[in-house]
Amino acid sequence: MQKCSISNVPNAEHIEFMTGDICQLERVSDVCPRRPFDEEVMDFLNDVSKELLSGGIARGNTDVVTWAFWIRKSAMVQRQKEYQKSQGKSILWGRGVVFHIAPSNVPVNFAYSLAVGLITGNVNIVRIPSKHYEQVNLIVKAINKCLDKYQELQKYIFLVRYERDRSINDYFSWTADCRVVWGGDQTISDIRMSPIRARTTEITFADRFSIAVIDSDEYLQKVDKRQIAQNFYNDTYLTDQNACTSPRLVVWMGEKKEKAKKKFWEELHNVVMQKYEFQPIMGVDKMAKAYMAVTLEEGVSIASREDNLIYRVSCSKIITELAELKGECGFFWEYDCDDIMELKELCNDVRCQTVGYLGPKETIEPLLYSGIKGIDRVVPIGKTMDFDFIWDGYNLFERLTRTIQISI
Amino acid sequence: MSYEELLDMKPYSLNREDKHRFLTNRLVELTMKHKEGCSEYSAILNSIGFRVDEIHSYEQLPFLPVRLFKELDLRSVNEENIVKTMTSSGTSGQAVSKIYLDRATASYQQKTMVKIVSEFTGTGRLPMIIVDCPSVVQNRQMFSARGAGILGFSILGSKKMYALDDDMKLNVDELKLFIENHKGERILLFGFTFMIWQHFYKELLRLKDEGITFDLSNAILIHGGGWKKLINESVSQEVFFKSMNDVCGLSDIHDYYGMVEQTGCIYMQCECGNLHASIYSDVIVRDPFDFSVCEKGKRGIIQVVSAIPESYPGHSLLTEDEGEIMGEDDCPCGRKGKYFRIFGRLKNAEIRGCSDIYAEMFNK
């Protein structure tokens, strides 16, 4: 490895390299972006996947396992086929250098961001969370181990840690051809203090909220209610209900709402009781949230409960404040809905992201075609966290590549 | 029954049954009063389907998380009847509690405090050293918890002096003179635990090395405000006691537990080291999991009830402190009522999720 005696990177000594080094980092602009779904990149990711899945390295960390499955070659080839279909005559290519700012409290998020950046053919500088997570260590270790065999790819992956530092952000931002900012409104506004070049694009993942819509009649017909509860648990409690994808509001459609609710919350309670790590302050937090909620509007009531695992606050009409008054760790608004269009105002909020849905497709369609500004995803209950190239209303594949138009 | 009748009784005179009967009556009465007078409180009671005829004990009454007083303006009387607004001493940027007092509530607070503390200091006022700076009580329209505490206790002092100047430096000469002038008399020292340690004890220790000593063996120290900062400095209650004793001969030291949301009803530490509930208020420990009442000896979240508040719905509050009941009516010190201890503040929830805001709060 070449030595670089004097670094142009400001405060370089404050940057901890988990992967890559300062010399190569300084030359990222000279590295050629690649074609999406480059063979070598797919092989590399497949090796990382194998490394994590074999020998039970990732065992116990379902999020790492899920990621490892996501980056398997077979899965990537499947995605490649879909994208080739829509490509036509044009050529797609990586944009160049992507600077990713990963959120500090979703451990594996950085890895998805990196994988998308790699598979689209880009060089990636990823600021990973400063909090120490086992998941991060496992993934970084696997990446570094596999990189030994892929000398050429070493120029494409830089995993760095640094405390908040404006000058380092400035440098990476100015280097980037695309900046990907996770971590919500505050992080976005902080990072936007650092300018990007004129042609550089930016993808920002702002604060969002999500809802669930359940057709009570369809729910009552399902045989696997326990599995549905487990799925809903994964959508919510697994991230303390604080992921942008976690439903905050459960909307009940159909005829037998009361019966469905009773069963649904009962089943969920069983799962939560069994799996959730309840912290003493959570009950106080939820009670305070609930009591504030009922002062907002008339007709807001709190469901009676045996314990503090689940708080349910029902409203007799959709109030827009419920987007702001979001509780965590098992705090749900509920609304009995007879016409899906009653949700129009709430879903017209640009912050409205995912609908976890259980019901016939036709029921929700009128809302989606009504010209609202929110709702980027409608997915089955249990799939709200499933990451894909289309995320948060962006086609990441398209955003991270350049389209060379060929009309000769 | 009126609060005045309660005030006629001695603070630690009622046994469990009598106290239970008195408090239940008064607290149910207050619940109905606030339901009538405070629309937010009324909405909260309605939302949980509260029915007064189902209440047989004050343990069954609803409780509000103290945090609500930071988020909402809660009062049960008209604005023109408010004579004082007290605020909690939140650090800058944090929301502060706003507690609205009418004349009666403010007066009950003061009288109650005097009744309780007199049990320890004796009736009659004492020369008083306030271990704080004078500026903390200057703005009388908006009382901070620190200011309110000092003013509240000041009523027990005959001659008063502030031991610190506004730069938090010890007024050495003045202190010397004050102690000299009141030689042979019992002196009341009052202040916040951390202030006393940081600006009083440490300075006395330094002066002692220089050969300047103070004799406070005849004084009584009452201090409150919690141990959080001292625990960070690894100063336990035992260390605190011993250090104070070593540096100036102080041995009559009483911690107290209380909060701005229920000023007046403070919980004094007795000679046996236990915090005591007086007849004007009570402590209930609740299981964080389902808010059921914890038995003696089981750790949980502290709920406090107070018979005082008439102008704001703060008569039954869920704190964010952890504690346990150690016993009732049988403390070796002879005082009736529950005695308990506090373990400190509940930990903030460690929450996962996409938004970084929480993490950054933790990092600061």
JSON list of N, CA and C in Angstrom, two decimals, chain A residues 45-112:
[
{"chain": "A", "resi": 45, "resn": "LEU", "atom": "N", "xyz": [-20.42, -9.62, -2.62]},
{"chain": "A", "resi": 45, "resn": "LEU", "atom": "CA", "xyz": [-21.54, -9.56, -1.67]},
{"chain": "A", "resi": 45, "resn": "LEU", "atom": "C", "xyz": [-21.99, -10.97, -1.30]},
{"chain": "A", "resi": 46, "resn": "ASN", "atom": "N", "xyz": [-21.96, -11.86, -2.27]},
{"chain": "A", "resi": 46, "resn": "ASN", "atom": "CA", "xyz": [-22.36, -13.23, -2.00]},
{"chain": "A", "resi": 46, "resn": "ASN", "atom": "C", "xyz": [-21.39, -13.89, -1.00]},
{"chain": "A", "resi": 47, "resn": "ASP", "atom": "N", "xyz": [-20.13, -13.57, -1.13]},
{"chain": "A", "resi": 47, "resn": "ASP", "atom": "CA", "xyz": [-19.14, -14.09, -0.18]},
{"chain": "A", "resi": 47, "resn": "ASP", "atom": "C", "xyz": [-19.39, -13.55, 1.23]},
{"chain": "A", "resi": 48, "resn": "VAL", "atom": "N", "xyz": [-19.70, -12.28, 1.29]},
{"chain": "A", "resi": 48, "resn": "VAL", "atom": "CA", "xyz": [-19.99, -11.68, 2.60]},
{"chain": "A", "resi": 48, "resn": "VAL", "atom": "C", "xyz": [-21.21, -12.37, 3.21]},
{"chain": "A", "resi": 49, "resn": "SER", "atom": "N", "xyz": [-22.20, -12.60, 2.38]},
{"chain": "A", "resi": 49, "resn": "SER", "atom": "CA", "xyz": [-23.40, -13.28, 2.83]},
{"chain": "A", "resi": 49, "resn": "SER", "atom": "C", "xyz": [-23.07, -14.65, 3.40]},
{"chain": "A", "resi": 50, "resn": "LYS", "atom": "N", "xyz": [-22.28, -15.41, 2.62]},
{"chain": "A", "resi": 50, "resn": "LYS", "atom": "CA", "xyz": [-21.88, -16.75, 3.06]},
{"chain": "A", "resi": 50, "resn": "LYS", "atom": "C", "xyz": [-21.12, -16.69, 4.38]},
{"chain": "A", "resi": 51, "resn": "GLU", "atom": "N", "xyz": [-20.21, -15.74, 4.43]},
{"chain": "A", "resi": 51, "resn": "GLU", "atom": "CA", "xyz": [-19.39, -15.59, 5.63]},
{"chain": "A", "resi": 51, "resn": "GLU", "atom": "C", "xyz": [-20.28, -15.41, 6.87]},
{"chain": "A", "resi": 52, "resn": "LEU", "atom": "N", "xyz": [-21.32, -14.58, 6.70]},
{"chain": "A", "resi": 52, "resn": "LEU", "atom": "CA", "xyz": [-22.19, -14.29, 7.84]},
{"chain": "A", "resi": 52, "resn": "LEU", "atom": "C", "xyz": [-23.12, -15.46, 8.17]},
{"chain": "A", "resi": 53, "resn": "LEU", "atom": "N", "xyz": [-23.59, -16.13, 7.12]},
{"chain": "A", "resi": 53, "resn": "LEU", "atom": "CA", "xyz": [-24.59, -17.17, 7.35]},
{"chain": "A", "resi": 53, "resn": "LEU", "atom": "C", "xyz": [-23.96, -18.51, 7.74]},
{"chain": "A", "resi": 54, "resn": "SER", "atom": "N", "xyz": [-22.77, -18.73, 7.24]},
{"chain": "A", "resi": 54, "resn": "SER", "atom": "CA", "xyz": [-22.15, -20.02, 7.56]},
{"chain": "A", "resi": 54, "resn": "SER", "atom": "C", "xyz": [-21.57, -19.98, 8.96]},
{"chain": "A", "resi": 55, "resn": "GLY", "atom": "N", "xyz": [-21.63, -21.10, 9.61]},
{"chain": "A", "resi": 55, "resn": "GLY", "atom": "CA", "xyz": [-21.03, -21.20, 10.94]},
{"chain": "A", "resi": 55, "resn": "GLY", "atom": "C", "xyz": [-21.77, -20.39, 12.00]},
{"chain": "A", "resi": 56, "resn": "GLY", "atom": "N", "xyz": [-22.95, -19.91, 11.62]},
{"chain": "A", "resi": 56, "resn": "GLY", "atom": "CA", "xyz": [-23.80, -19.25, 12.61]},
{"chain": "A", "resi": 56, "resn": "GLY", "atom": "C", "xyz": [-23.24, -17.95, 13.17]},
{"chain": "A", "resi": 57, "resn": "ILE", "atom": "N", "xyz": [-22.41, -17.26, 12.39]},
{"chain": "A", "resi": 57, "resn": "ILE", "atom": "CA", "xyz": [-21.83, -16.01, 12.88]},
{"chain": "A", "resi": 57, "resn": "ILE", "atom": "C", "xyz": [-22.92, -15.01, 13.26]},
{"chain": "A", "resi": 58, "resn": "ALA", "atom": "N", "xyz": [-23.95, -14.94, 12.38]},
{"chain": "A", "resi": 58, "resn": "ALA", "atom": "CA", "xyz": [-24.98, -13.92, 12.60]},
{"chain": "A", "resi": 58, "resn": "ALA", "atom": "C", "xyz": [-26.09, -14.40, 13.51]},
{"chain": "A", "resi": 59, "resn": "ARG", "atom": "N", "xyz": [-25.97, -15.61, 14.00]},
{"chain": "A", "resi": 59, "resn": "ARG", "atom": "CA", "xyz": [-27.06, -16.20, 14.78]},
{"chain": "A", "resi": 59, "resn": "ARG", "atom": "C", "xyz": [-27.49, -15.29, 15.94]},
{"chain": "A", "resi": 60, "resn": "GLY", "atom": "N", "xyz": [-28.77, -15.20, 16.11]},
{"chain": "A", "resi": 60, "resn": "GLY", "atom": "CA", "xyz": [-29.25, -14.36, 17.20]},
{"chain": "A", "resi": 60, "resn": "GLY", "atom": "C", "xyz": [-29.46, -12.92, 16.77]},
{"chain": "A", "resi": 61, "resn": "ASN", "atom": "N", "xyz": [-28.88, -12.53, 15.64]},
{"chain": "A", "resi": 61, "resn": "ASN", "atom": "CA", "xyz": [-29.10, -11.18, 15.13]},
{"chain": "A", "resi": 61, "resn": "ASN", "atom": "C", "xyz": [-29.93, -11.29, 13.85]},
{"chain": "A", "resi": 62, "resn": "THR", "atom": "N", "xyz": [-31.24, -11.33, 14.02]},
{"chain": "A", "resi": 62, "resn": "THR", "atom": "CA", "xyz": [-32.10, -11.53, 12.85]},
{"chain": "A", "resi": 62, "resn": "THR", "atom": "C", "xyz": [-31.89, -10.44, 11.81]},
{"chain": "A", "resi": 63, "resn": "ASP", "atom": "N", "xyz": [-31.56, -9.23, 12.26]},
{"chain": "A", "resi": 63, "resn": "ASP", "atom": "CA", "xyz": [-31.37, -8.16, 11.28]},
{"chain": "A", "resi": 63, "resn": "ASP", "atom": "C", "xyz": [-30.15, -8.42, 10.40]},
{"chain": "A", "resi": 64, "resn": "VAL", "atom": "N", "xyz": [-29.11, -8.99, 10.99]},
{"chain": "A", "resi": 64, "resn": "VAL", "atom": "CA", "xyz": [-27.92, -9.31, 10.20]},
{"chain": "A", "resi": 64, "resn": "VAL", "atom": "C", "xyz": [-28.23, -10.45, 9.23]},
{"chain": "A", "resi": 65, "resn": "VAL", "atom": "N", "xyz": [-28.97, -11.44, 9.72]},
{"chain": "A", "resi": 65, "resn": "VAL", "atom": "CA", "xyz": [-29.34, -12.57, 8.87]},
{"chain": "A", "resi": 65, "resn": "VAL", "atom": "C", "xyz": [-30.16, -12.08, 7.67]},
{"chain": "A", "resi": 66, "resn": "THR", "atom": "N", "xyz": [-31.12, -11.21, 7.96]},
{"chain": "A", "resi": 66, "resn": "THR", "atom": "CA", "xyz": [-31.98, -10.69, 6.90]},
{"chain": "A", "resi": 66, "resn": "THR", "atom": "C", "xyz": [-31.14, -9.96, 5.84]},
{"chain": "A", "resi": 67, "resn": "TRP", "atom": "N", "xyz": [-30.20, -9.17, 6.32]},
{"chain": "A", "resi": 67, "resn": "TRP", "atom": "CA", "xyz": [-29.33, -8.45, 5.38]},
{"chain": "A", "resi": 67, "resn": "TRP", "atom": "C", "xyz": [-28.51, -9.43, 4.55]},
{"chain": "A", "resi": 68, "resn": "ALA", "atom": "N", "xyz": [-27.98, -10.43, 5.22]},
{"chain": "A", "resi": 68, "resn": "ALA", "atom": "CA", "xyz": [-27.15, -11.42, 4.54]},
{"chain": "A", "resi": 68, "resn": "ALA", "atom": "C", "xyz": [-27.94, -12.12, 3.44]},
{"chain": "A", "resi": 69, "resn": "PHE", "atom": "N", "xyz": [-29.21, -12.38, 3.69]},
{"chain": "A", "resi": 69, "resn": "PHE", "atom": "CA", "xyz": [-30.04, -12.98, 2.65]},
{"chain": "A", "resi": 69, "resn": "PHE", "atom": "C", "xyz": [-30.29, -12.00, 1.51]},
{"chain": "A", "resi": 70, "resn": "TRP", "atom": "N", "xyz": [-30.44, -10.76, 1.91]},
{"chain": "A", "resi": 70, "resn": "TRP", "atom": "CA", "xyz": [-30.77, -9.73, 0.92]},
{"chain": "A", "resi": 70, "resn": "TRP", "atom": "C", "xyz": [-29.65, -9.55, -0.12]},
{"chain": "A", "resi": 71, "resn": "ILE", "atom": "N", "xyz": [-28.41, -9.77, 0.30]},
{"chain": "A", "resi": 71, "resn": "ILE", "atom": "CA", "xyz": [-27.28, -9.52, -0.61]},
{"chain": "A", "resi": 71, "resn": "ILE", "atom": "C", "xyz": [-26.79, -10.79, -1.33]},
{"chain": "A", "resi": 72, "resn": "ARG", "atom": "N", "xyz": [-27.50, -11.91, -1.16]},
{"chain": "A", "resi": 72, "resn": "ARG", "atom": "CA", "xyz": [-27.09, -13.12, -1.87]},
{"chain": "A", "resi": 72, "resn": "ARG", "atom": "C", "xyz": [-27.13, -12.89, -3.38]},
{"chain": "A", "resi": 73, "resn": "LYS", "atom": "N", "xyz": [-26.27, -13.59, -4.09]},
{"chain": "A", "resi": 73, "resn": "LYS", "atom": "CA", "xyz": [-26.20, -13.40, -5.53]},
{"chain": "A", "resi": 73, "resn": "LYS", "atom": "C", "xyz": [-27.53, -13.76, -6.20]},
{"chain": "A", "resi": 74, "resn": "SER", "atom": "N", "xyz": [-28.13, -14.86, -5.74]},
{"chain": "A", "resi": 74, "resn": "SER", "atom": "CA", "xyz": [-29.39, -15.28, -6.36]},
{"chain": "A", "resi": 74, "resn": "SER", "atom": "C", "xyz": [-30.45, -14.18, -6.26]},
{"chain": "A", "resi": 75, "resn": "ALA", "atom": "N", "xyz": [-30.47, -13.50, -5.11]},
{"chain": "A", "resi": 75, "resn": "ALA", "atom": "CA", "xyz": [-31.44, -12.42, -4.93]},
{"chain": "A", "resi": 75, "resn": "ALA", "atom": "C", "xyz": [-31.10, -11.24, -5.83]},
{"chain": "A", "resi": 76, "resn": "MET", "atom": "N", "xyz": [-29.81, -10.96, -5.95]},
{"chain": "A", "resi": 76, "resn": "MET", "atom": "CA", "xyz": [-29.38, -9.82, -6.77]},
{"chain": "A", "resi": 76, "resn": "MET", "atom": "C", "xyz": [-29.67, -10.08, -8.26]},
{"chain": "A", "resi": 77, "resn": "VAL", "atom": "N", "xyz": [-29.42, -11.32, -8.69]},
{"chain": "A", "resi": 77, "resn": "VAL", "atom": "CA", "xyz": [-29.65, -11.66, -10.10]},
{"chain": "A", "resi": 77, "resn": "VAL", "atom": "C", "xyz": [-31.13, -11.49, -10.43]},
{"chain": "A", "resi": 78, "resn": "GLN", "atom": "N", "xyz": [-31.97, -11.85, -9.46]},
{"chain": "A", "resi": 78, "resn": "GLN", "atom": "CA", "xyz": [-33.40, -11.66, -9.64]},
{"chain": "A", "resi": 78, "resn": "GLN", "atom": "C", "xyz": [-33.73, -10.19, -9.87]},
{"chain": "A", "resi": 79, "resn": "ARG", "atom": "N", "xyz": [-33.12, -9.34, -9.05]},
{"chain": "A", "resi": 79, "resn": "ARG", "atom": "CA", "xyz": [-33.37, -7.90, -9.18]},
{"chain": "A", "resi": 79, "resn": "ARG", "atom": "C", "xyz": [-32.81, -7.38, -10.51]},
{"chain": "A", "resi": 80, "resn": "GLN", "atom": "N", "xyz": [-31.65, -7.93, -10.87]},
{"chain": "A", "resi": 80, "resn": "GLN", "atom": "CA", "xyz": [-31.02, -7.51, -12.12]},
{"chain": "A", "resi": 80, "resn": "GLN", "atom": "C", "xyz": [-31.97, -7.73, -13.30]},
{"chain": "A", "resi": 81, "resn": "LYS", "atom": "N", "xyz": [-32.62, -8.88, -13.31]},
{"chain": "A", "resi": 81, "resn": "LYS", "atom": "CA", "xyz": [-33.54, -9.20, -14.41]},
{"chain": "A", "resi": 81, "resn": "LYS", "atom": "C", "xyz": [-34.64, -8.16, -14.52]},
{"chain": "A", "resi": 82, "resn": "GLU", "atom": "N", "xyz": [-35.18, -7.80, -13.35]},
{"chain": "A", "resi": 82, "resn": "GLU", "atom": "CA", "xyz": [-36.26, -6.80, -13.36]},
{"chain": "A", "resi": 82, "resn": "GLU", "atom": "C", "xyz": [-35.78, -5.48, -13.94]},
{"chain": "A", "resi": 83, "resn": "TYR", "atom": "N", "xyz": [-34.56, -5.09, -13.54]},
{"chain": "A", "resi": 83, "resn": "TYR", "atom": "CA", "xyz": [-34.08, -3.79, -13.99]},
{"chain": "A", "resi": 83, "resn": "TYR", "atom": "C", "xyz": [-33.69, -3.79, -15.46]},
{"chain": "A", "resi": 84, "resn": "GLN", "atom": "N", "xyz": [-33.21, -4.93, -15.94]},
{"chain": "A", "resi": 84, "resn": "GLN", "atom": "CA", "xyz": [-32.86, -5.00, -17.35]},
{"chain": "A", "resi": 84, "resn": "GLN", "atom": "C", "xyz": [-34.08, -4.81, -18.23]},
{"chain": "A", "resi": 85, "resn": "LYS", "atom": "N", "xyz": [-35.21, -5.33, -17.75]},
{"chain": "A", "resi": 85, "resn": "LYS", "atom": "CA", "xyz": [-36.44, -5.21, -18.52]},
{"chain": "A", "resi": 85, "resn": "LYS", "atom": "C", "xyz": [-36.77, -3.75, -18.83]},
{"chain": "A", "resi": 86, "resn": "SER", "atom": "N", "xyz": [-36.61, -2.92, -17.82]},
{"chain": "A", "resi": 86, "resn": "SER", "atom": "CA", "xyz": [-37.06, -1.53, -17.97]},
{"chain": "A", "resi": 86, "resn": "SER", "atom": "C", "xyz": [-36.00, -0.64, -18.61]},
{"chain": "A", "resi": 87, "resn": "GLN", "atom": "N", "xyz": [-34.84, -1.19, -18.85]},
{"chain": "A", "resi": 87, "resn": "GLN", "atom": "CA", "xyz": [-33.70, -0.38, -19.26]},
{"chain": "A", "resi": 87, "resn": "GLN", "atom": "C", "xyz": [-33.75, 0.03, -20.73]},
{"chain": "A", "resi": 88, "resn": "GLY", "atom": "N", "xyz": [-34.27, -0.82, -21.57]},
{"chain": "A", "resi": 88, "resn": "GLY", "atom": "CA", "xyz": [-34.34, -0.55, -23.00]},
{"chain": "A", "resi": 88, "resn": "GLY", "atom": "C", "xyz": [-32.96, -0.43, -23.61]},
{"chain": "A", "resi": 89, "resn": "LYS", "atom": "N", "xyz": [-32.80, 0.56, -24.45]},
{"chain": "A", "resi": 89, "resn": "LYS", "atom": "CA", "xyz": [-31.52, 0.73, -25.15]},
{"chain": "A", "resi": 89, "resn": "LYS", "atom": "C", "xyz": [-30.49, 1.49, -24.32]},
{"chain": "A", "resi": 90, "resn": "SER", "atom": "N", "xyz": [-30.95, 2.21, -23.32]},
{"chain": "A", "resi": 90, "resn": "SER", "atom": "CA", "xyz": [-30.02, 3.06, -22.60]},
{"chain": "A", "resi": 90, "resn": "SER", "atom": "C", "xyz": [-29.07, 2.25, -21.73]},
{"chain": "A", "resi": 91, "resn": "ILE", "atom": "N", "xyz": [-27.96, 2.90, -21.40]},
{"chain": "A", "resi": 91, "resn": "ILE", "atom": "CA", "xyz": [-26.95, 2.26, -20.55]},
{"chain": "A", "resi": 91, "resn": "ILE", "atom": "C", "xyz": [-27.00, 2.90, -19.17]},
{"chain": "A", "resi": 92, "resn": "LEU", "atom": "N", "xyz": [-26.99, 2.07, -18.16]},
{"chain": "A", "resi": 92, "resn": "LEU", "atom": "CA", "xyz": [-26.95, 2.60, -16.80]},
{"chain": "A", "resi": 92, "resn": "LEU", "atom": "C", "xyz": [-25.54, 2.44, -16.25]},
{"chain": "A", "resi": 93, "resn": "TRP", "atom": "N", "xyz": [-25.12, 3.39, -15.44]},
{"chain": "A", "resi": 93, "resn": "TRP", "atom": "CA", "xyz": [-23.79, 3.30, -14.86]},
{"chain": "A", "resi": 93, "resn": "TRP", "atom": "C", "xyz": [-23.79, 3.94, -13.46]},
{"chain": "A", "resi": 94, "resn": "GLY", "atom": "N", "xyz": [-22.89, 3.51, -12.62]},
{"chain": "A", "resi": 94, "resn": "GLY", "atom": "CA", "xyz": [-22.77, 4.13, -11.30]},
{"chain": "A", "resi": 94, "resn": "GLY", "atom": "C", "xyz": [-22.46, 5.63, -11.42]},
{"chain": "A", "resi": 95, "resn": "ARG", "atom": "N", "xyz": [-22.91, 6.41, -10.45]},
{"chain": "A", "resi": 95, "resn": "ARG", "atom": "CA", "xyz": [-22.72, 7.87, -10.56]},
{"chain": "A", "resi": 95, "resn": "ARG", "atom": "C", "xyz": [-21.31, 8.29, -10.18]},
{"chain": "A", "resi": 96, "resn": "GLY", "atom": "N", "xyz": [-20.65, 7.54, -9.32]},
{"chain": "A", "resi": 96, "resn": "GLY", "atom": "CA", "xyz": [-19.31, 7.93, -8.87]},
{"chain": "A", "resi": 96, "resn": "GLY", "atom": "C", "xyz": [-19.15, 7.65, -7.39]},
{"chain": "A", "resi": 97, "resn": "VAL", "atom": "N", "xyz": [-18.98, 8.72, -6.62]},
{"chain": "A", "resi": 97, "resn": "VAL", "atom": "CA", "xyz": [-18.77, 8.56, -5.18]},
{"chain": "A", "resi": 97, "resn": "VAL", "atom": "C", "xyz": [-20.08, 8.84, -4.43]},
{"chain": "A", "resi": 98, "resn": "VAL", "atom": "N", "xyz": [-20.46, 7.92, -3.58]},
{"chain": "A", "resi": 98, "resn": "VAL", "atom": "CA", "xyz": [-21.66, 8.14, -2.77]},
{"chain": "A", "resi": 98, "resn": "VAL", "atom": "C", "xyz": [-21.23, 8.28, -1.30]},
{"chain": "A", "resi": 99, "resn": "PHE", "atom": "N", "xyz": [-21.67, 9.37, -0.68]},
{"chain": "A", "resi": 99, "resn": "PHE", "atom": "CA", "xyz": [-21.40, 9.60, 0.74]},
{"chain": "A", "resi": 99, "resn": "PHE", "atom": "C", "xyz": [-22.68, 9.27, 1.51]},
{"chain": "A", "resi": 100, "resn": "HIS", "atom": "N", "xyz": [-22.61, 8.25, 2.33]},
{"chain": "A", "resi": 100, "resn": "HIS", "atom": "CA", "xyz": [-23.78, 7.81, 3.10]},
{"chain": "A", "resi": 100, "resn": "HIS", "atom": "C", "xyz": [-23.64, 8.25, 4.56]},
{"chain": "A", "resi": 101, "resn": "ILE", "atom": "N", "xyz": [-24.69, 8.83, 5.09]},
{"chain": "A", "resi": 101, "resn": "ILE", "atom": "CA", "xyz": [-24.70, 9.11, 6.53]},
{"chain": "A", "resi": 101, "resn": "ILE", "atom": "C", "xyz": [-25.76, 8.19, 7.13]},
{"chain": "A", "resi": 102, "resn": "ALA", "atom": "N", "xyz": [-25.29, 7.18, 7.86]},
{"chain": "A", "resi": 102, "resn": "ALA", "atom": "CA", "xyz": [-26.22, 6.18, 8.40]},
{"chain": "A", "resi": 102, "resn": "ALA", "atom": "C", "xyz": [-26.78, 6.65, 9.73]},
{"chain": "A", "resi": 103, "resn": "PRO", "atom": "N", "xyz": [-27.98, 6.22, 10.06]},
{"chain": "A", "resi": 103, "resn": "PRO", "atom": "CA", "xyz": [-28.56, 6.63, 11.35]},
{"chain": "A", "resi": 103, "resn": "PRO", "atom": "C", "xyz": [-27.86, 5.92, 12.50]},
{"chain": "A", "resi": 104, "resn": "SER", "atom": "N", "xyz": [-27.84, 6.55, 13.65]},
{"chain": "A", "resi": 104, "resn": "SER", "atom": "CA", "xyz": [-27.06, 5.97, 14.74]},
{"chain": "A", "resi": 104, "resn": "SER", "atom": "C", "xyz": [-27.80, 4.92, 15.53]},
{"chain": "A", "resi": 105, "resn": "ASN", "atom": "N", "xyz": [-29.11, 4.78, 15.30]},
{"chain": "A", "resi": 105, "resn": "ASN", "atom": "CA", "xyz": [-29.79, 3.77, 16.13]},
{"chain": "A", "resi": 105, "resn": "ASN", "atom": "C", "xyz": [-30.51, 2.66, 15.39]},
{"chain": "A", "resi": 106, "resn": "VAL", "atom": "N", "xyz": [-30.22, 2.48, 14.12]},
{"chain": "A", "resi": 106, "resn": "VAL", "atom": "CA", "xyz": [-30.64, 1.25, 13.45]},
{"chain": "A", "resi": 106, "resn": "VAL", "atom": "C", "xyz": [-29.36, 0.58, 12.98]},
{"chain": "A", "resi": 107, "resn": "PRO", "atom": "N", "xyz": [-28.92, -0.44, 13.71]},
{"chain": "A", "resi": 107, "resn": "PRO", "atom": "CA", "xyz": [-27.57, -0.98, 13.49]},
{"chain": "A", "resi": 107, "resn": "PRO", "atom": "C", "xyz": [-27.25, -1.38, 12.05]},
{"chain": "A", "resi": 108, "resn": "VAL", "atom": "N", "xyz": [-28.16, -2.09, 11.37]},
{"chain": "A", "resi": 108, "resn": "VAL", "atom": "CA", "xyz": [-27.78, -2.61, 10.05]},
{"chain": "A", "resi": 108, "resn": "VAL", "atom": "C", "xyz": [-28.12, -1.68, 8.90]},
{"chain": "A", "resi": 109, "resn": "ASN", "atom": "N", "xyz": [-28.69, -0.54, 9.19]},
{"chain": "A", "resi": 109, "resn": "ASN", "atom": "CA", "xyz": [-29.09, 0.35, 8.11]},
{"chain": "A", "resi": 109, "resn": "ASN", "atom": "C", "xyz": [-27.92, 0.73, 7.20]},
{"chain": "A", "resi": 110, "resn": "PHE", "atom": "N", "xyz": [-26.77, 0.95, 7.79]},
{"chain": "A", "resi": 110, "resn": "PHE", "atom": "CA", "xyz": [-25.59, 1.34, 6.99]},
{"chain": "A", "resi": 110, "resn": "PHE", "atom": "C", "xyz": [-25.27, 0.28, 5.95]},
{"chain": "A", "resi": 111, "resn": "ALA", "atom": "N", "xyz": [-25.53, -0.98, 6.31]},
{"chain": "A", "resi": 111, "resn": "ALA", "atom": "CA", "xyz": [-25.16, -2.09, 5.43]},
{"chain": "A", "resi": 111, "resn": "ALA", "atom": "C", "xyz": [-26.05, -2.15, 4.20]},
{"chain": "A", "resi": 112, "resn": "TYR", "atom": "N", "xyz": [-27.34, -1.83, 4.39]},
{"chain": "A", "resi": 112, "resn": "TYR", "atom": "CA", "xyz": [-28.23, -1.76, 3.23]},
{"chain": "A", "resi": 112, "resn": "TYR", "atom": "C", "xyz": [-27.82, -0.61, 2.32]}
]
